[in-house]
XYZ file of C-alpha atoms in Angstrom:
132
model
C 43.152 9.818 -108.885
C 43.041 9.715 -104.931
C 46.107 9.740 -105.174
C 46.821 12.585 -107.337
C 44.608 14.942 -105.038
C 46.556 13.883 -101.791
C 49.811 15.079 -103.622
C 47.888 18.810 -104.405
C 46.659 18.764 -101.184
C 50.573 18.511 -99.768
C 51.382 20.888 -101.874
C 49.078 23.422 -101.398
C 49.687 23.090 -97.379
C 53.402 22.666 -97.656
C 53.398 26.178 -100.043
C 51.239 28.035 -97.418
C 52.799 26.850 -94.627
C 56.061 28.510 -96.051
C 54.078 31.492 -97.035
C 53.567 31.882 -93.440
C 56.610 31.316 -92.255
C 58.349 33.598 -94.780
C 55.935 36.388 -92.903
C 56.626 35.625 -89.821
C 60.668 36.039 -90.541
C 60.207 39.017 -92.046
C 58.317 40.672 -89.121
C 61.473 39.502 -86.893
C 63.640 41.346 -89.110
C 61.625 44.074 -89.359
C 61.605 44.384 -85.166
C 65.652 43.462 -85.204
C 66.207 46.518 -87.663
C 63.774 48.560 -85.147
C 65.921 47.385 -82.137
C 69.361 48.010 -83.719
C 68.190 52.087 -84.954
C 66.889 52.774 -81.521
C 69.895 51.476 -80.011
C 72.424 53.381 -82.666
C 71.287 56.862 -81.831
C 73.831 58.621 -82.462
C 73.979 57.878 -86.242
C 70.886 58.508 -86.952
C 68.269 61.488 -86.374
C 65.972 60.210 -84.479
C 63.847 63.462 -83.644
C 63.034 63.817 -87.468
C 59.469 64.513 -87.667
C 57.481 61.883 -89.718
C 53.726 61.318 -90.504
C 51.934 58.857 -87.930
C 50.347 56.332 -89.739
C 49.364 54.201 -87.021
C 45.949 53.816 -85.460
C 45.621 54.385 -81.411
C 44.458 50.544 -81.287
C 45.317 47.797 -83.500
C 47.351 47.877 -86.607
C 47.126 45.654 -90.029
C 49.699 44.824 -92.819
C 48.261 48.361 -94.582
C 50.079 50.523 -91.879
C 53.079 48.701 -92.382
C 53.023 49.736 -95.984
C 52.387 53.188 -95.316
C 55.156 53.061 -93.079
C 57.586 52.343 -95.711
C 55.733 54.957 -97.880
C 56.491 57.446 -94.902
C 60.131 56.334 -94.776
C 60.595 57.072 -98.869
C 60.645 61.119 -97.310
C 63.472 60.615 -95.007
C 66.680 59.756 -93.555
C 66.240 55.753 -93.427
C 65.076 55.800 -97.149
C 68.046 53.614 -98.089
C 68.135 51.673 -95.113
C 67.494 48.049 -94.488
C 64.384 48.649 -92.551
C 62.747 50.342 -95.322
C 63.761 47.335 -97.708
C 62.057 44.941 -95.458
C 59.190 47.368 -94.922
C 58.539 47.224 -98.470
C 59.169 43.330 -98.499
C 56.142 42.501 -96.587
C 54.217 44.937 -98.412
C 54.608 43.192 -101.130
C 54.438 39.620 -99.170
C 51.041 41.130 -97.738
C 49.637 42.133 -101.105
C 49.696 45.572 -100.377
C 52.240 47.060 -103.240
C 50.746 50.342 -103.007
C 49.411 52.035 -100.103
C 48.606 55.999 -99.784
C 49.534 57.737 -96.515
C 46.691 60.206 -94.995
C 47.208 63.062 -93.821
C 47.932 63.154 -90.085
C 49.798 64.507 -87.624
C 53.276 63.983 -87.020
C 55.721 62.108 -84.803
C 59.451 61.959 -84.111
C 60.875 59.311 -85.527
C 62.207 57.514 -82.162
C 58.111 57.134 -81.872
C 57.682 56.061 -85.616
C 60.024 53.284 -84.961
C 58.714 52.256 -81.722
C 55.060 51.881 -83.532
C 56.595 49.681 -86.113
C 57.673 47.540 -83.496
C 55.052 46.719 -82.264
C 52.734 46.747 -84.844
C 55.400 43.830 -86.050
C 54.650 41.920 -82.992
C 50.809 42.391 -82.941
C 50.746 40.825 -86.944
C 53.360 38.178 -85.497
C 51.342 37.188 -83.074
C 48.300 36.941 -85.334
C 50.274 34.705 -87.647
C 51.998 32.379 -84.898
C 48.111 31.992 -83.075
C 46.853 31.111 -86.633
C 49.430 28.492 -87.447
C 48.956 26.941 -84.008
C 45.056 26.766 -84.504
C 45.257 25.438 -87.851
């Protein structure tokens, strides 16, 4: 029986150990798509005006989602960020999200809020591993 529960246990800390780590690779992507559109300016329209969604201070896995709800409206709808956007959503639990009402941004600043909201919740999930 001891036995038995020391396997589950494993299990259970292998599985959300993985969990975790499939987060924190899909915040890197997330800030690698970020990098690569801020870099490619030229092909994209980066002074499209977009709903902020993003709180002055702090962020959570919620504004990410509503970022990906904001990006359904333009340019970057089919893109790759978007995809992954809507990857962690769903990886954070948060399949569907409503945007408020709020004032507006150009996109070059949309993008540079995802960023680092990526690296705040990155950080968050890095310090957690390393305390646990």
């Amino acid at each position: 029986m001891r036995t038995l529960m020391l396997l589950v246990l494993t299990i259970v800390a292998v599985t959300g150990l993985r969990r975790r780590k499939a987060g924190e690779k899909l915040l890197e992507e997330i800030m690698e798509n970020v990098d690569v559109m801020l870099k490619q300016r030229s092909k994209m329209n980066l002074n499209q005006f977009v709903k902020d969604v993003f709180p002055s201070a702090g962020c959570s896995e919620k504004h990410l989602c509503q970022a990906a709800m904001v990006m359904m409206n333009t340019n970057l709808k089919l893109s790759m960020l978007h995809r992954r956007l809507l990857a962690y959503a769903n990886y954070s639990g948060h399949h569907h999200c409503s945007v408020p009402a709020s004032e507006e941004h150009r996109m070059e600043v949309f993008l540079t809020k995802i960023k680092k909201c990526c690296q705040e919740l990155y950080f968050k999930l890095k310090h957690k591993r390393h305390v646990k």
